[in-house]
XYZ file of C-alpha atoms in Angstrom:
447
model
C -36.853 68.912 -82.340
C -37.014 65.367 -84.723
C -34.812 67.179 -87.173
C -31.922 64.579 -87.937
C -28.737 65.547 -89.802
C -25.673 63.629 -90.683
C -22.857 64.694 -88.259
C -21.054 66.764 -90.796
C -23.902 69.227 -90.873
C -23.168 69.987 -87.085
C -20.451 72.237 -87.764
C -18.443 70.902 -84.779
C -15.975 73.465 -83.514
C -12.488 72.129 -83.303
C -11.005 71.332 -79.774
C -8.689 73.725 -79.262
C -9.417 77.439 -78.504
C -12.472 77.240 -77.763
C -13.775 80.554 -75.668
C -17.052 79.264 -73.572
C -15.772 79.175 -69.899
C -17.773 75.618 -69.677
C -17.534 73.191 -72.930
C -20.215 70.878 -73.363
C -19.523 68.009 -76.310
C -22.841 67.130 -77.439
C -22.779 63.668 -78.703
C -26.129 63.479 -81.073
C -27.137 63.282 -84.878
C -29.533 65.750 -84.668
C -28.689 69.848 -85.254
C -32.027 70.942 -83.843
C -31.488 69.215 -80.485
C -27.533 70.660 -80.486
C -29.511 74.003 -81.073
C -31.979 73.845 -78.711
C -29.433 73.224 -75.526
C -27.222 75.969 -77.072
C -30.466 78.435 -76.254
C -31.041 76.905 -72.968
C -27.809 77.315 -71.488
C -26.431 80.482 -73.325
C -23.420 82.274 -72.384
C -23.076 79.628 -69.593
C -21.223 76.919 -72.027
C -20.312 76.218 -75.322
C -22.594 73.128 -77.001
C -20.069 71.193 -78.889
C -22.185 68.990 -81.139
C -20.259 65.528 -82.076
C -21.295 62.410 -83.830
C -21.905 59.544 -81.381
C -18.863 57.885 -81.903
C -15.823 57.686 -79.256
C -13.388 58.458 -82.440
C -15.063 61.564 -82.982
C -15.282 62.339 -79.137
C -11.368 61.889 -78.325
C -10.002 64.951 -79.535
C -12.351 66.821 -77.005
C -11.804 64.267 -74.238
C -8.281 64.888 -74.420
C -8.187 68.982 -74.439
C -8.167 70.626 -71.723
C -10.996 72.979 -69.964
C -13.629 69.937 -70.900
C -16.799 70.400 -68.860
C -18.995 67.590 -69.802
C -20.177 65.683 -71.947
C -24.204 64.866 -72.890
C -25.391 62.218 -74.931
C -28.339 62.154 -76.661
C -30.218 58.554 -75.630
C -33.148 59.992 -78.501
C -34.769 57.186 -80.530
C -33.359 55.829 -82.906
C -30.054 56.429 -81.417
C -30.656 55.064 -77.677
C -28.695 52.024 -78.403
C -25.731 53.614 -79.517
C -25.707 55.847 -77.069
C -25.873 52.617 -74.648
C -22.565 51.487 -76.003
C -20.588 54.613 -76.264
C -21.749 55.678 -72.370
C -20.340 52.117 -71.575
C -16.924 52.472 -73.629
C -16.320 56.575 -71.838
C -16.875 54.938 -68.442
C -14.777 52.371 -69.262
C -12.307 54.243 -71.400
C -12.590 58.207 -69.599
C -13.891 56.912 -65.940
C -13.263 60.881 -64.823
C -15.586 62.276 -67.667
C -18.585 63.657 -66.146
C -21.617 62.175 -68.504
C -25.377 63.974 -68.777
C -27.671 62.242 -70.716
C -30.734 63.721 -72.757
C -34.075 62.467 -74.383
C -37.610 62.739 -74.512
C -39.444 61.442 -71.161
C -42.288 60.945 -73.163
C -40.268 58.292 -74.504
C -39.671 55.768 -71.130
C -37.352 53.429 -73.166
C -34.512 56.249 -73.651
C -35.039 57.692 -70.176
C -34.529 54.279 -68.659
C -31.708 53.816 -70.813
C -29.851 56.571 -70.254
C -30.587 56.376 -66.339
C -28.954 52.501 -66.237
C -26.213 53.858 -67.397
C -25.716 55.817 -64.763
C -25.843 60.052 -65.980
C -25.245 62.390 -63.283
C -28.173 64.394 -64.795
C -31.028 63.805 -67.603
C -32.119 66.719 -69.575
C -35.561 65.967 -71.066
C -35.734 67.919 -74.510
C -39.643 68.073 -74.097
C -38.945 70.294 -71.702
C -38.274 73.886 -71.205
C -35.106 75.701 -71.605
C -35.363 77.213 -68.382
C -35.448 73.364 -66.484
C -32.445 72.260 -69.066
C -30.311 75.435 -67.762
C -31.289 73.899 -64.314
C -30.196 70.197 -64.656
C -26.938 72.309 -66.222
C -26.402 74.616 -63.085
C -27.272 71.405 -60.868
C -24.757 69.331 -62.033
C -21.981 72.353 -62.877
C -21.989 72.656 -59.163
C -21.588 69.393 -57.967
C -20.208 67.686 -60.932
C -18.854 64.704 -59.124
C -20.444 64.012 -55.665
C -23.726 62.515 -54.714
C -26.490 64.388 -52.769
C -26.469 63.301 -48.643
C -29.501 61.014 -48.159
C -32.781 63.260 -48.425
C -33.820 64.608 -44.721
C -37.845 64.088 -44.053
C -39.517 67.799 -44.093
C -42.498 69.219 -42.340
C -44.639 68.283 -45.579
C -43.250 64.856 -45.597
C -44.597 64.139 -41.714
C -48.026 63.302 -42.296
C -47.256 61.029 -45.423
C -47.732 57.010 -44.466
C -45.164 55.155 -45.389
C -46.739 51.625 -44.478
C -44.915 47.856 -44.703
C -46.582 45.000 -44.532
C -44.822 41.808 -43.218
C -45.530 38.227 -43.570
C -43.737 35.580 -41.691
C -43.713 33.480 -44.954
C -45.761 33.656 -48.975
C -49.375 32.767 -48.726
C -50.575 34.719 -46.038
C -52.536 37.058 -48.138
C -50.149 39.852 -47.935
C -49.731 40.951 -51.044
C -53.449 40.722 -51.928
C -53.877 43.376 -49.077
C -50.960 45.739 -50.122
C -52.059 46.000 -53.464
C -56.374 46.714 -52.505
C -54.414 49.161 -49.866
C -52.668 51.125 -52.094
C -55.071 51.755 -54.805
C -57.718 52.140 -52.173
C -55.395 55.110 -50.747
C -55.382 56.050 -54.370
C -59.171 55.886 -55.008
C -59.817 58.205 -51.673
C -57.439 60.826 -52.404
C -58.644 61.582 -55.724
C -62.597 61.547 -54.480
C -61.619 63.856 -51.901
C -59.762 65.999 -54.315
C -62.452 66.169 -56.401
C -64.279 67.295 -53.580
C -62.428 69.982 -52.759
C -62.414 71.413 -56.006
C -66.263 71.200 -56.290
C -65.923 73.219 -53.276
C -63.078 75.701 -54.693
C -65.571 76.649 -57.669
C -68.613 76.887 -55.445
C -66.765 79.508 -52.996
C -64.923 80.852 -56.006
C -68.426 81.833 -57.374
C -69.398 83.170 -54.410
C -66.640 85.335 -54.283
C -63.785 84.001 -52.425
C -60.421 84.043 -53.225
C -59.616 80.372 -53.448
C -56.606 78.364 -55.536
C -57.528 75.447 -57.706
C -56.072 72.136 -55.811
C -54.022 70.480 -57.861
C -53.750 66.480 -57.632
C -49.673 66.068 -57.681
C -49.659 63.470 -55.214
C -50.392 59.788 -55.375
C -49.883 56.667 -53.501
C -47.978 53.745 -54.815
C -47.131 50.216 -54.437
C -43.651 48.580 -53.541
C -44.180 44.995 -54.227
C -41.069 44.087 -52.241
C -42.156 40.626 -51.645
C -41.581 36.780 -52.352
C -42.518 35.187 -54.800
C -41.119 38.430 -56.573
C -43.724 40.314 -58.660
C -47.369 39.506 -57.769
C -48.468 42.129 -56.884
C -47.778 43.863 -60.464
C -49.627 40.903 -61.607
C -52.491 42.192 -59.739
C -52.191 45.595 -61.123
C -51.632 44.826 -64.458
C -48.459 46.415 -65.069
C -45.115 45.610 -66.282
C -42.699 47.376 -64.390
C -40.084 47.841 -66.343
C -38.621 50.790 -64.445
C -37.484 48.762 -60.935
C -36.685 49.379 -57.195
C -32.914 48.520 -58.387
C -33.226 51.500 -60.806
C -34.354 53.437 -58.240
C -31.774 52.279 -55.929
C -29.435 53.460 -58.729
C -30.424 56.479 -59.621
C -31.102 57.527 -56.125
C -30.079 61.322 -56.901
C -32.338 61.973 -60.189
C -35.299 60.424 -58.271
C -37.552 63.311 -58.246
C -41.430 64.547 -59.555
C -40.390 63.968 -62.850
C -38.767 60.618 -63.274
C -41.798 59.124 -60.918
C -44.233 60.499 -62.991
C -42.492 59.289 -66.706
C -40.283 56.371 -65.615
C -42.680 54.770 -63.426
C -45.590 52.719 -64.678
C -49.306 53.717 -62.760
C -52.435 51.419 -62.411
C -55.280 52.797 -64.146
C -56.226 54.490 -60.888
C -53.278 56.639 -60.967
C -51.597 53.985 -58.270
C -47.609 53.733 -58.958
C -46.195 50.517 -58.731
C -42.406 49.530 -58.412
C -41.090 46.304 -57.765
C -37.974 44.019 -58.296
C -36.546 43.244 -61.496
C -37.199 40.344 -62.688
C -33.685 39.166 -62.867
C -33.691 38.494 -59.332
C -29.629 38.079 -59.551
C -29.749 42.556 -58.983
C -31.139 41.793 -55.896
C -27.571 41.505 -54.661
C -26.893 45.534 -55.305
C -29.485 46.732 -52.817
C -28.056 46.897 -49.446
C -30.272 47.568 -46.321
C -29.306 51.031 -46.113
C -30.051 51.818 -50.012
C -33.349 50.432 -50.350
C -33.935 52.703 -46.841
C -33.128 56.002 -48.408
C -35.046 55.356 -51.611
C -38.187 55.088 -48.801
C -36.727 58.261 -47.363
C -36.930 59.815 -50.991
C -40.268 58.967 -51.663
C -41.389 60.434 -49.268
C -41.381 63.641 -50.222
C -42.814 62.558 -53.795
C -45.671 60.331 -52.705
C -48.855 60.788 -50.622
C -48.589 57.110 -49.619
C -46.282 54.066 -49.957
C -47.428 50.750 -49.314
C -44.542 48.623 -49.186
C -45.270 44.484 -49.791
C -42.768 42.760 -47.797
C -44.447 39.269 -47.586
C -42.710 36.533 -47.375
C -39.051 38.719 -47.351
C -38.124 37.297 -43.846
C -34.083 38.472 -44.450
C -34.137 40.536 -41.136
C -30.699 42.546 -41.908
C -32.962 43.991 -44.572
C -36.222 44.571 -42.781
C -33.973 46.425 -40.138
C -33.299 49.200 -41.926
C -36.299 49.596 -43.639
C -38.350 49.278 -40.304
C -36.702 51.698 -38.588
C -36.784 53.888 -41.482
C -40.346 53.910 -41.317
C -41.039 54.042 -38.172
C -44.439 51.477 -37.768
C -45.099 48.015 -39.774
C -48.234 45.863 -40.270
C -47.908 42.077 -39.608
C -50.139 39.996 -41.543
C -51.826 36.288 -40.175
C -54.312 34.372 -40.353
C -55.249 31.645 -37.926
C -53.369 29.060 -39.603
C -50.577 27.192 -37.032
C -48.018 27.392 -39.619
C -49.091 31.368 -40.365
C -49.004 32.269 -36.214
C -45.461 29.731 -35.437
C -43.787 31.611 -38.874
C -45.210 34.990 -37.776
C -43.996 34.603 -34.181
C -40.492 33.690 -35.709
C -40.172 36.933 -38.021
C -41.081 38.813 -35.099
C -38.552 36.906 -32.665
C -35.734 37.307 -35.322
C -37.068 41.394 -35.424
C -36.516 41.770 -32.019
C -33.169 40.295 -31.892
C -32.266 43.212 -34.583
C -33.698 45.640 -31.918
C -37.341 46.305 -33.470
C -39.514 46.427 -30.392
C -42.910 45.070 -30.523
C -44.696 48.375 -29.933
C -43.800 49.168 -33.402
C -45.725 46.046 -35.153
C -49.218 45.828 -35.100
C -51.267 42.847 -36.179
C -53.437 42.397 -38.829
C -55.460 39.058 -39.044
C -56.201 37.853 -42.657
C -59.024 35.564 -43.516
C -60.694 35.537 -40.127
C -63.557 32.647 -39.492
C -65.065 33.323 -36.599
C -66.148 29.735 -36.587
C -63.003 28.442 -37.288
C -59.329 28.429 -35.446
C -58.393 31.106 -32.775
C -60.347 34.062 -31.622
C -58.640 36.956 -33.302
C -57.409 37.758 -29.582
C -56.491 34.678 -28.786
C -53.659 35.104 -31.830
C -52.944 38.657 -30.851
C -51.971 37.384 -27.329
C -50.124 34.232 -28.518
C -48.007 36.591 -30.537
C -47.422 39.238 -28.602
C -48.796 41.857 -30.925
C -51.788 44.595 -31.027
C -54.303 43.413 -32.579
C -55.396 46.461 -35.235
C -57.010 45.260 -38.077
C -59.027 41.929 -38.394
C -60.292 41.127 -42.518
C -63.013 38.206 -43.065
C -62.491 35.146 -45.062
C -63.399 36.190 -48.494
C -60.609 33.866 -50.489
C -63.382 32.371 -53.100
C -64.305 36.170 -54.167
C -60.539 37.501 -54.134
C -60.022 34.510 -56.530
C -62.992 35.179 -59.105
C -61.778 38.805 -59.252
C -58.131 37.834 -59.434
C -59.127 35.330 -61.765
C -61.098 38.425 -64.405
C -57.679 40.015 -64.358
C -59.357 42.817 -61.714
C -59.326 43.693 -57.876
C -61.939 42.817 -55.893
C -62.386 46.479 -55.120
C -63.168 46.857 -59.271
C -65.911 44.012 -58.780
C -67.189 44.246 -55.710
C -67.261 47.400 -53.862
C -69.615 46.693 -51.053
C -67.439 43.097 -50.436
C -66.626 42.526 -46.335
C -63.625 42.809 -47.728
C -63.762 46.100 -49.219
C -65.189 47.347 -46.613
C -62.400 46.236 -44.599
C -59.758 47.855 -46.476
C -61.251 51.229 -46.908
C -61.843 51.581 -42.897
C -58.300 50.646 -42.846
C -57.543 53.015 -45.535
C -59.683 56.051 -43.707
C -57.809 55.255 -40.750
C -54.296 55.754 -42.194
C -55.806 59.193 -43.517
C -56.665 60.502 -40.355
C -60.461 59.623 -40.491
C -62.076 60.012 -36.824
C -64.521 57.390 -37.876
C -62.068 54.678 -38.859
C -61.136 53.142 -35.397
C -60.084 49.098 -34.652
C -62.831 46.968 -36.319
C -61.490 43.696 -34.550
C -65.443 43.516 -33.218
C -67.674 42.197 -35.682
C -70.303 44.030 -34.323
C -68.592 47.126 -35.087
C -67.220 45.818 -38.284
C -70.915 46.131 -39.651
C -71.639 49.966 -37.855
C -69.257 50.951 -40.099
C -69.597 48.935 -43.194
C -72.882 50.410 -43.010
C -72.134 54.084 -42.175
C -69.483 54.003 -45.412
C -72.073 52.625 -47.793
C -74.434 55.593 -47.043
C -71.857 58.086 -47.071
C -69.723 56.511 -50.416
């Protein structure tokens, strides 16, 4: 498959009488990749191997019966392959354009993807999934799929926001402990149930090995823009634009190669850090790539802190159904928190679907957690303690304070909030401190 040739060595048919019902022009430097996708699609189409050059491609472009036409993004070529995508979109807007490359290789995928490709065929892959990213496309070459519908698999998945009436209010410390915590409990538990498939498999029963395909991820959504991939360590190079973008190829496949993953496993997406592409995301967009990942993720907590721009909560709210507020007893955190929720309800988000979380509670300091509950309106469902100092010194190490500090209050906190998204009958509202330590203590003996 690395085999490179020049482009005379390709053997490139000429354009006219060409007897494939479906021509495919190839445009790539390498024979063994133009022979490979003649194998995986057959007698379905003719491969028509071409340099990468839009001198060489124009005879095809101009004769008739052209299907499509594939470029190869492959290393070292994934530049050129930039430019010529951008002069046949500019040049041949009609041409239909697929792109291949290895997903192993993220740069070339994400290349080819900006660029916008109808389909990617990964040449890692088999022939029988290139064939299928062929049929796919051959039979609808030109429109986009209607917005993904949620599924009976999809219904128990948690698609969680987290809202903050303005930056500083801790909410992107709690979406990113959240989300790897989600991480962190589904892979235990999976674990679990193998152990449990290989006990009852030795005892005879006819069980299937569990397989850990899902995973939970992080959509650091918020403002200041990026912190929470800060948190996790990751770059992000593939963004919530690109997946905005490429809203059709956003499947198993791109998630698991495009996206970058915490060391738990925990995928993270955010914005790009030209925050300029902002303006290409309308309300609606960023809503179906939620609806999307649904049925890819176990879990998406989505870090909307400080993003008070209710035309773009709307959507997103509604397409999810529920949202966490995040306070603290601050005056400024409760007046900006009752604002966002004012300016929510104007939209028509009722109140029943935010509940409350209090941040950095101090029992001996500002409002009972009730008393802020009632002042805005909200159910109270969540109350974490004041552990800033020991967020810091882990933040500070480069870590989460889940990585340093598993038995922390805090901890604690978020994996009883964690359990509780999962289903667990023994996570329940931990608002009383007296509770609060029932079932820090409970956990500790059972984790």
């Amino acid at each position: 498959m690395n085999t490179r040739t020049d482009s005379s060595d390709l053997k490139a048919a000429p354009p006219a009488g060409l007897a494939g019902t479906v021509r495919v022009v190839l445009a790539t430097h390498s024979s063994a990749h133009a022979f490979w996708l003649a194998s995986a699609l057959g007698d379905e189409a003719e491969v028509i191997p071409v340099s990468p050059d839009v001198a060489e491609l124009t005879p095809y472009l101009q004769a008739p019966g052209l299907g499509m036409v594939m470029l190869d993004f492959s290393a070292p070529g994934t530049e050129t392959a930039v430019l010529l995508a951008g002069d046949l979109r500019s040049g041949w807007p009609g041409v239909v354009l697929m792109g291949a490359g290895s997903a192993a290789d993220s740069a070339s995928m994400l290349a080819a993807l900006r660029c916008g490709v109808t389909e990617f065929v990964n040449w890692d892959a088999s022939e029988a999934e290139a064939f299928a990213a062929f049929r796919h496309q051959l039979q609808a070459p030109a429109a986009p799929s209607p917005s993904p519908v949620a599924t009976e698999a999809e219904a128990g998945n948690i698609v969680l926001p987290l809202l903050g009436g303005r930056a500083g209010l801790g909410v992107t410390t709690l979406a990113t402990h959240l989300a790897v915590m989600l991480q962190e409990i589904h892979a235990h538990d999976m674990r679990g149930a193998a152990r449990r498939g290989q006990v009852a498999r030795k005892l005879g029963a006819n069980s299937a090995t569990q397989e850990e395909k899902a995973y939970a991820a992080l959509l650091d959504l918020g403002l200041p823009a990026r912190d929470g991939l800060l948190y996790l360590s990751v770059t992000g190079h593939f963004n919530f634009v690109d997946a905005v973008q490429n809203l059709r190829r956003l499947d198993a496949t791109l998630l698991d190669s495009a996206v970058e993953k915490h060391f738990t496993g925990t995928a993270a997406m955010a914005w790009p850090a030209d925050l300029s592409l902002l303006r290409e995301v309308s309300p609606v967009a960023a809503a179906n790539v939620l609806r999307t990942l649904k049925g890819l993720l176990k879990a998406q907590v989505i870090d909307l802190g400080g993003m008070v721009q209710t035309d773009f909560l709307e959507p997103v709210l509604r397409e999810c159904g529920s949202a966490w507020v995040v306070c603290d007893q601050s005056l400024g955190g409760i007046i900006s928190t009752a604002q966002l929720v004012k300016e929510l309800e104007s939209k028509g988000i009722e109140r029943r679907m935010l509940k409350l979380v209090l941040n950095r509670f101090n029992p001996q300091a500002g409002l009972p957690a009730k008393e802020v509950a009632l002042r805005l309106g909200l159910e109270l469902l969540h109350v974490l303690p004041d552990r800033a100092t020991a967020l810091l010194a882990a933040a500070s190490s480069g870590q989460l304070l889940s990585q340093t500090s598993r038995g922390d209050p805090y901890v604690t906190s978020v994996r009883v909030m964690a359990r509780s998204l999962l289903g667990d009958p023994f996570a329940a509202d931990p608002s009383s401190p007296g509770i609060l330590g029932q079932w820090a203590r409970r956990l500790r003996r059972s984790e």
